[in-house]
XYZ file of C-alpha atoms in Angstrom:
576
model
C 0.000 0.000 0.000
C 2.802 2.463 0.886
C 4.808 1.776 -2.274
C 1.646 1.887 -4.391
C 0.713 5.308 -3.003
C 4.246 6.631 -3.552
C 4.270 5.238 -7.096
C 0.962 7.016 -7.818
C 2.313 10.243 -6.327
C 5.327 10.073 -8.638
C 3.075 9.531 -11.656
C 0.965 12.508 -10.588
C 4.027 14.747 -10.253
C 5.743 13.661 -13.460
C 2.527 14.441 -15.371
C 2.569 17.998 -14.003
C 4.534 20.265 -16.381
C 5.372 22.607 -13.471
C 6.852 19.833 -11.340
C 10.625 19.465 -11.093
C 10.541 15.758 -10.240
C 13.057 13.913 -12.447
C 11.894 11.545 -15.227
C 12.628 7.827 -15.132
C 16.360 7.130 -15.076
C 17.397 10.648 -13.986
C 18.011 12.458 -10.718
C 18.808 15.904 -9.384
C 22.377 16.131 -8.131
C 24.503 18.882 -6.694
C 27.545 19.219 -8.980
C 30.108 21.658 -7.520
C 32.489 21.616 -10.523
C 31.894 21.392 -14.274
C 34.710 20.766 -16.757
C 34.207 23.020 -19.797
C 35.686 21.591 -23.015
C 35.973 22.887 -26.559
C 35.047 20.929 -29.682
C 38.613 19.646 -29.974
C 38.577 17.873 -26.604
C 40.713 20.515 -24.908
C 40.058 21.942 -21.451
C 38.788 25.530 -21.476
C 38.219 25.923 -17.741
C 36.883 24.244 -14.630
C 33.665 26.025 -13.694
C 32.892 26.448 -9.977
C 29.080 26.326 -9.650
C 29.039 26.913 -5.890
C 27.373 29.861 -4.232
C 27.428 31.087 -0.634
C 30.164 31.586 1.915
C 32.299 29.180 3.930
C 30.525 25.965 4.925
C 27.305 27.226 3.380
C 28.789 26.994 -0.106
C 26.546 24.763 -2.204
C 26.973 23.617 -5.776
C 24.324 24.073 -8.430
C 21.831 21.227 -8.818
C 21.673 19.573 -12.252
C 19.524 16.863 -13.800
C 21.872 13.944 -14.470
C 21.535 10.202 -15.227
C 20.563 8.289 -12.115
C 23.612 7.190 -10.162
C 24.409 3.616 -9.317
C 24.148 2.419 -5.720
C 27.699 2.652 -4.378
C 29.021 -0.339 -2.467
C 32.518 -1.597 -1.752
C 32.682 -2.772 -5.374
C 33.792 -0.381 -8.112
C 30.847 1.004 -10.080
C 30.799 4.215 -12.100
C 28.047 6.699 -12.864
C 27.301 7.894 -16.379
C 28.649 11.309 -17.410
C 29.164 12.454 -13.810
C 30.867 11.092 -10.723
C 33.330 11.850 -7.958
C 36.701 13.204 -9.055
C 38.318 9.909 -8.043
C 36.351 8.124 -10.779
C 36.732 10.852 -13.417
C 40.501 11.386 -13.073
C 41.664 8.362 -11.075
C 42.760 10.595 -8.204
C 44.141 8.655 -5.263
C 43.787 10.317 -1.874
C 43.293 7.098 0.135
C 46.669 5.438 -0.442
C 45.317 2.948 -2.996
C 46.503 3.958 -6.487
C 45.466 0.628 -8.038
C 41.823 1.092 -7.004
C 41.914 4.699 -8.235
C 43.123 3.508 -11.662
C 40.343 0.900 -11.797
C 37.755 3.561 -10.918
C 38.831 5.742 -13.855
C 38.844 2.685 -16.131
C 35.274 1.814 -15.031
C 34.129 5.388 -15.742
C 35.641 5.312 -19.257
C 34.365 1.809 -20.024
C 30.797 2.773 -19.149
C 30.981 5.847 -21.390
C 32.358 3.771 -24.249
C 30.018 0.769 -23.933
C 26.773 2.695 -23.446
C 27.282 5.973 -25.344
C 30.504 5.495 -27.334
C 28.751 5.705 -30.712
C 27.920 9.398 -30.154
C 30.542 11.888 -31.484
C 30.261 14.161 -28.429
C 31.009 11.204 -26.138
C 34.040 10.201 -28.224
C 35.300 13.782 -27.794
C 34.877 13.467 -24.034
C 36.627 10.078 -23.957
C 39.564 11.535 -25.932
C 39.836 14.353 -23.402
C 39.880 11.977 -20.430
C 42.528 9.792 -22.095
C 44.811 12.680 -23.017
C 44.382 15.270 -20.240
C 47.516 15.791 -18.180
C 47.724 16.538 -14.483
C 50.012 19.490 -15.334
C 47.248 21.207 -17.299
C 44.721 20.563 -14.538
C 47.032 21.956 -11.863
C 46.947 25.334 -13.626
C 43.286 25.648 -12.611
C 42.761 27.548 -9.345
C 40.250 25.035 -7.998
C 42.228 21.888 -8.794
C 43.846 21.450 -5.390
C 40.428 21.741 -3.725
C 39.092 19.056 -6.090
C 41.972 16.752 -5.141
C 41.376 17.339 -1.437
C 37.573 17.052 -1.336
C 36.794 14.563 -4.160
C 33.605 16.402 -5.264
C 31.150 15.436 -7.988
C 32.164 16.532 -11.488
C 30.365 16.695 -14.822
C 31.032 18.155 -18.265
C 29.771 20.615 -20.859
C 30.934 22.015 -24.186
C 31.906 25.694 -24.151
C 29.373 26.549 -26.875
C 26.535 24.864 -24.958
C 24.807 26.087 -21.804
C 23.717 22.601 -20.759
C 25.721 19.645 -19.489
C 26.701 17.028 -22.052
C 24.276 14.598 -20.413
C 21.388 16.942 -21.339
C 22.207 17.275 -25.040
C 19.267 15.959 -27.115
C 21.148 13.062 -28.733
C 22.538 11.962 -25.345
C 19.127 12.181 -23.642
C 17.564 10.110 -26.427
C 20.224 7.423 -26.168
C 19.986 7.247 -22.362
C 16.189 6.965 -22.594
C 16.575 3.930 -24.865
C 19.044 2.371 -22.414
C 16.631 2.953 -19.514
C 13.740 1.061 -21.090
C 15.737 -1.771 -22.667
C 17.089 -4.616 -20.591
C 18.642 -7.973 -21.386
C 18.467 -9.070 -17.763
C 17.306 -12.606 -17.064
C 15.867 -11.428 -13.754
C 12.473 -10.473 -15.041
C 9.236 -10.958 -13.197
C 5.927 -9.523 -12.054
C 6.078 -6.385 -9.891
C 4.421 -6.767 -6.489
C 3.440 -3.091 -6.527
C 1.967 -2.545 -10.003
C 1.499 -6.032 -11.463
C 3.600 -5.084 -14.506
C 6.330 -7.307 -15.919
C 9.891 -6.057 -16.167
C 13.416 -6.262 -14.820
C 13.410 -6.905 -11.064
C 15.548 -4.421 -9.151
C 18.193 -6.175 -7.060
C 19.267 -3.174 -4.937
C 16.891 -0.309 -4.248
C 17.983 3.323 -4.268
C 18.797 4.712 -0.820
C 16.266 7.006 0.869
C 17.895 10.181 2.158
C 16.665 12.878 4.510
C 15.277 10.726 7.335
C 16.263 12.373 10.608
C 18.881 10.299 12.441
C 19.520 7.874 9.557
C 22.852 7.507 7.770
C 23.744 10.538 5.653
C 24.399 8.232 2.705
C 20.805 7.025 2.956
C 19.024 3.876 4.068
C 16.436 1.494 2.664
C 12.832 0.563 3.247
C 13.118 -2.568 1.074
C 16.326 -4.434 1.897
C 17.517 -8.041 2.304
C 21.187 -8.039 3.278
C 21.357 -11.125 5.509
C 20.557 -14.783 4.906
C 17.746 -15.085 7.493
C 15.768 -12.410 5.634
C 15.765 -14.372 2.373
C 13.492 -17.175 1.131
C 13.457 -19.851 -1.577
C 17.130 -19.303 -2.442
C 16.547 -15.715 -3.591
C 18.954 -12.921 -2.727
C 18.508 -9.233 -1.900
C 15.674 -7.433 -3.742
C 14.568 -10.582 -5.588
C 12.791 -11.614 -2.382
C 10.296 -8.767 -2.899
C 10.143 -8.309 -6.674
C 9.798 -4.675 -7.692
C 10.562 -3.767 -11.301
C 13.126 -1.041 -12.030
C 10.600 1.569 -13.156
C 8.457 1.174 -10.020
C 11.540 1.169 -7.780
C 12.657 4.412 -9.397
C 9.197 5.941 -9.021
C 8.700 5.233 -5.317
C 12.274 6.093 -4.246
C 12.285 9.304 -6.290
C 8.902 10.327 -4.884
C 9.984 9.650 -1.304
C 13.342 11.386 -1.699
C 11.522 14.374 -3.184
C 9.130 14.518 -0.214
C 12.057 14.257 2.234
C 14.165 17.055 0.738
C 15.243 19.670 3.275
C 13.234 22.395 1.521
C 10.140 20.222 1.041
C 6.876 21.721 2.266
C 5.438 18.229 2.611
C 7.566 17.037 5.497
C 7.746 17.745 9.207
C 9.910 16.259 11.937
C 8.047 15.075 15.023
C 10.407 13.755 17.689
C 12.564 11.210 15.888
C 9.976 10.583 13.151
C 10.395 12.264 9.761
C 6.811 12.617 8.550
C 5.814 13.136 4.915
C 2.313 13.555 3.501
C 0.608 13.861 0.152
C -2.791 13.559 -1.517
C -3.846 11.629 -4.595
C -4.308 14.942 -6.424
C -3.099 18.469 -5.752
C -4.899 20.014 -2.778
C -4.745 22.921 -0.330
C -4.783 20.413 2.539
C -1.561 18.909 1.201
C 0.250 22.256 1.152
C -1.145 23.441 4.524
C -0.924 20.206 6.526
C 2.412 21.009 8.169
C 1.051 24.279 9.584
C -1.384 22.355 11.774
C 1.503 20.842 13.766
C 4.630 22.986 13.531
C 5.699 26.203 15.195
C 4.665 29.326 13.241
C 7.484 31.513 11.883
C 8.665 34.162 14.333
C 8.175 36.931 11.776
C 4.550 35.861 11.162
C 3.203 34.079 14.256
C -0.398 34.418 13.055
C 0.196 32.492 9.815
C -0.304 29.000 11.240
C -3.243 30.233 13.330
C -5.037 31.365 10.192
C -4.599 27.920 8.629
C -6.099 26.309 11.738
C -9.061 28.691 11.629
C -9.676 27.646 8.032
C -9.573 24.051 9.234
C -12.271 24.778 11.822
C -14.450 26.395 9.168
C -14.000 23.395 6.887
C -15.852 21.106 9.297
C -19.089 22.927 8.528
C -18.661 22.454 4.771
C -17.377 18.856 4.847
C -14.143 19.778 3.066
C -11.011 21.898 3.472
C -11.215 25.194 1.583
C -11.864 24.263 -2.079
C -10.680 20.649 -1.787
C -12.863 17.630 -2.395
C -13.315 16.083 1.046
C -13.273 12.579 -0.463
C -9.776 13.009 -1.917
C -7.398 10.364 -0.584
C -4.664 11.598 1.751
C -1.574 9.745 2.982
C 0.728 10.273 5.974
C 3.971 8.329 6.434
C 6.209 8.503 9.527
C 9.775 7.212 9.143
C 12.464 6.601 11.750
C 16.055 5.291 11.510
C 16.808 1.657 12.279
C 20.494 0.832 11.695
C 21.021 0.645 7.905
C 17.273 0.513 7.313
C 14.321 2.819 7.761
C 11.444 1.701 9.952
C 7.838 2.693 9.364
C 6.808 4.513 12.541
C 3.257 5.034 11.291
C 1.224 4.937 8.087
C -2.227 6.436 7.640
C -4.442 6.467 4.584
C -7.807 8.219 4.607
C -9.671 11.139 3.101
C -9.051 14.855 3.548
C -12.399 15.148 5.339
C -11.514 12.369 7.827
C -8.130 13.831 8.708
C -9.491 17.383 8.916
C -12.103 16.227 11.434
C -9.546 14.381 13.592
C -7.099 17.285 13.584
C -9.884 19.684 14.566
C -10.737 17.364 17.469
C -7.095 17.515 18.556
C -7.248 21.318 18.746
C -10.607 21.161 20.556
C -9.085 18.789 23.109
C -6.324 21.298 23.901
C -8.555 24.333 24.398
C -8.026 25.873 27.827
C -8.038 29.307 29.391
C -4.635 30.970 28.894
C -2.701 34.125 29.743
C -2.723 36.750 26.951
C 0.846 36.016 25.811
C 0.233 32.309 25.164
C -0.174 30.980 21.586
C -3.771 30.328 20.600
C -2.834 26.844 19.383
C 0.071 24.652 20.457
C 2.357 22.886 18.006
C 3.300 19.283 18.705
C 6.887 20.376 19.299
C 5.818 22.921 21.931
C 3.674 20.315 23.698
C 6.380 17.667 23.768
C 9.267 19.943 24.702
C 7.326 21.195 27.722
C 7.085 17.676 29.158
C 10.688 16.736 28.330
C 13.452 16.889 30.946
C 14.712 20.493 31.331
C 12.304 21.511 28.550
C 14.853 20.450 25.915
C 13.834 18.902 22.609
C 16.708 16.392 22.681
C 15.144 14.907 25.833
C 11.788 14.110 24.222
C 11.280 10.324 24.645
C 12.029 8.732 21.225
C 8.734 6.920 20.648
C 6.443 9.435 22.318
C 6.186 11.819 19.366
C 5.218 9.027 16.978
C 2.663 7.595 19.411
C 1.183 11.055 19.984
C 0.924 11.751 16.254
C -0.652 8.349 15.675
C -3.362 9.011 18.259
C -4.171 12.376 16.655
C -4.468 10.939 13.153
C -6.400 7.853 14.234
C -8.632 9.751 16.652
C -7.747 7.321 19.476
C -6.847 8.000 23.149
C -3.555 9.752 23.684
C -0.736 7.498 24.957
C -0.547 6.994 28.723
C 3.144 7.907 28.566
C 2.034 11.434 27.627
C 0.179 11.890 30.926
C 2.993 10.270 32.884
C 5.591 12.559 31.290
C 3.468 15.650 31.960
C 2.988 14.817 35.640
C 6.639 13.895 36.058
C 7.725 17.211 34.533
C 5.299 19.193 36.730
C 6.751 17.574 39.862
C 10.336 18.279 38.761
C 9.767 21.856 37.557
C 9.582 23.591 40.929
C 9.659 27.066 39.395
C 6.769 26.849 36.913
C 4.888 23.622 37.758
C 1.623 23.701 35.774
C 2.312 25.729 32.653
C -0.682 26.431 30.370
C 0.557 23.940 27.768
C 0.907 21.204 30.416
C -2.574 21.886 31.776
C -3.970 21.772 28.221
C -2.233 18.443 27.600
C -3.609 16.834 30.764
C -7.111 18.119 30.014
C -6.865 16.740 26.471
C -5.637 13.358 27.677
C -8.340 12.897 30.330
C -11.289 14.042 28.228
C -10.299 11.872 25.278
C -9.652 8.869 27.516
C -13.133 9.012 29.077
C -14.692 9.658 25.704
C -13.522 6.167 24.755
C -13.929 4.596 28.209
C -16.979 6.316 29.724
C -17.472 6.466 33.493
C -20.546 7.714 35.335
C -18.301 9.267 37.976
C -16.326 11.347 35.481
C -17.350 14.852 34.493
C -15.534 16.306 31.509
C -12.885 18.842 32.430
C -13.802 22.236 31.005
C -11.862 25.091 29.487
C -12.205 27.307 32.572
C -12.775 26.933 36.323
C -15.586 24.531 37.260
C -16.579 24.978 40.925
C -18.948 22.019 40.679
C -16.407 19.537 39.291
C -16.947 16.326 41.359
C -13.314 15.208 41.121
C -11.596 15.203 44.522
C -8.236 15.751 42.851
C -9.586 18.797 41.000
C -10.967 20.333 44.215
C -7.704 19.670 46.066
C -5.809 21.377 43.247
C -8.099 24.397 43.658
C -7.522 24.324 47.411
C -3.751 24.290 46.945
C -3.980 27.281 44.567
C -6.069 29.274 47.085
C -3.648 28.497 49.919
C -0.761 29.617 47.729
C -2.603 32.840 46.848
C -3.241 33.569 50.531
C 0.473 33.117 51.216
C 1.365 35.483 48.343
C -1.096 38.147 49.535
C 0.193 37.949 53.120
C 3.869 38.036 52.057
C 4.210 40.247 48.949
C 8.026 40.008 48.775
C 8.214 36.228 49.252
C 10.753 34.576 46.927
C 9.233 31.084 47.076
C 5.748 29.803 47.888
C 4.255 26.490 48.935
C 4.278 25.584 45.249
C 8.049 25.074 45.329
C 8.093 23.004 48.527
C 4.810 21.123 48.749
C 3.251 20.715 45.305
C 4.642 17.223 44.630
C 3.479 15.819 47.962
C 0.093 17.588 47.836
C -0.586 16.186 44.366
C 0.406 12.576 45.095
C -0.205 12.167 48.877
C -2.586 14.924 50.043
C -2.968 13.631 53.623
C 0.715 14.321 54.325
C 0.621 18.077 53.712
C -2.846 19.647 53.665
C -3.456 19.615 57.432
C -0.225 21.550 57.929
C -0.995 23.946 55.044
C -4.438 24.720 56.458
C -2.874 25.575 59.827
C -0.332 27.844 58.133
C -3.036 29.723 56.237
C -4.473 30.974 59.579
C -1.137 32.639 60.251
C -1.127 34.171 56.747
C -4.705 35.437 56.993
C -3.926 37.088 60.332
C -1.180 39.138 58.660
C -3.548 40.635 56.057
C -4.583 44.225 56.683
C -7.536 44.128 54.255
C -10.176 42.240 56.232
C -12.519 42.195 53.242
C -10.065 39.989 51.425
C -9.770 37.751 54.461
C -13.534 37.234 54.423
C -13.510 36.476 50.716
C -10.704 33.940 51.111
C -12.535 32.269 54.008
C -15.650 31.968 51.831
C -13.633 30.490 49.024
C -11.961 27.938 51.304
C -15.329 27.001 52.795
C -16.824 26.482 49.327
C -13.946 24.220 48.233
C -13.750 22.253 51.493
C -17.491 21.521 51.306
C -16.547 19.247 48.362
C -13.785 17.480 50.316
C -14.844 14.830 52.817
C -11.332 13.738 53.701
C -7.751 14.031 52.494
C -6.814 10.748 50.798
C -3.510 8.994 51.363
C -2.847 8.727 47.613
C -4.186 10.029 44.301
C -3.973 7.890 41.165
C -2.531 9.305 37.943
C -5.869 10.552 36.598
C -6.684 12.324 39.865
C -3.170 13.811 39.912
C -3.923 15.135 36.457
C -7.196 16.675 37.666
C -5.294 18.147 40.644
C -2.986 19.927 38.193
C -5.917 21.278 36.160
C -7.834 22.376 39.275
C -4.729 24.198 40.476
C -4.231 25.801 37.050
C -7.897 26.798 36.610
C -7.998 28.415 40.038
C -4.773 30.334 39.409
C -6.131 31.614 36.096
C -9.363 32.623 37.870
C -7.318 34.799 40.219
C -5.570 36.506 37.314
C -8.875 37.237 35.569
C -10.956 38.145 38.692
C -8.693 40.487 40.617
C -11.418 42.582 42.239
C -14.133 40.108 43.149
C -12.580 37.370 45.278
C -15.078 34.772 46.373
C -17.908 35.907 44.122
C -19.609 33.228 42.051
C -19.317 33.582 38.317
């Protein structure tokens, strides 16, 4: 299903005249240096295509014949390759291998394209060029040191030799013709053709090898069956293999607008036909740009409006949409998650995710939280590198499937609240706990559970919620009585009050009498006493322990009550 969808995406893109996806047998490659020759096979110059400064220097990207998969064996590309193959440069102390690399490069030119006059000119140049003439070029020493990719063009032509019409025509014939005995039926398309033994590496997956890794791979005996080796165990013809790997590499490019990184999962997405949902999908989950923080918010508002129309903007709600999460796994790539549905289905589930996270917030908080912001606020020290590896993928999966959020999400949030003595229940953490609890009981209903609201709910039956409110009021009393206090009961007692209320609340209630006695404004004292009486009327006893769900409600009760204080500065104790 995954390879079929990627194959269809490639076919969609290659049919689009405005798409830059390469045709079958070609690829886009960064070529830092181009050798410019004249018609007599003499070197004119070595052209440096790079732009930028220092380490940011990047070569120009050209459309070149698809490269071979490099292994320990010697195998040359056609009309472009590393300098070691083109000139036989040895910078690894193995001159014999370097000579064989140059021989392989020349032999491939001769055997596949040698009948073309322009290729014979190039072969003559490579046979006759001297190192002395190359050393006169200012960039030659850098080429020797860095072994970059090199290609060729004729001085009277603006395009590389590989893009001359007669060369393109000949390469196209080579791509579709095959004398291989390894022919069979493709598992993906059902077509007959040459079965691909080694699949092209997939690059751009966060954490994977920079040289790329594979989704389809059989490199050890136990993975093979019926005496078959490598890719013959899962027959995919060359054209289909090219299509799906090219499509996936295109989606994973660093500048792709159809990829996001969530934790350790590189996530790509596409629709069966061009759609607004496809181009806007990443904005539902990533941080908005700092220079335009409202941009992502506007996309989410459009998503909310789409629920009333059954589609997203002008898209057909029944259009198929695909989401693929990839993570590194040694020399392979593992599928972290795969979802196929319609635009309408995903739009509805994503809207539900934002509804789940609605909560009262201070004015400076974002209206909607990105997945990164949620996860980093429950990671140790609020650092993204400390986000648990599988948590992001599990969280994303629950959003896209519309299922309960992972229990590890609640556990991480509560653990971070207990360890963060300075901030404790941040708005994003309160929103996460609210989202987790409400979605959990939506799937596993309980008569004793009342949904946690966006704002303060004085009639919430949860004991944990009421104890959280009580703790917030006691903290506020302490703050009012001691305006210059550096630390409050939040720093010292929150963890114990949340997990084992009986151990701290009796002492805290005694301390509040001392704090109330210090207040000069007796009207405030009366209001605080009323508030404490109202909360304590919902508390029969202080339990020895609170389970995880009640600890979560404690955090939300504490947060809701604190926000109520910020928003109701002049009417303490009055009912809303």
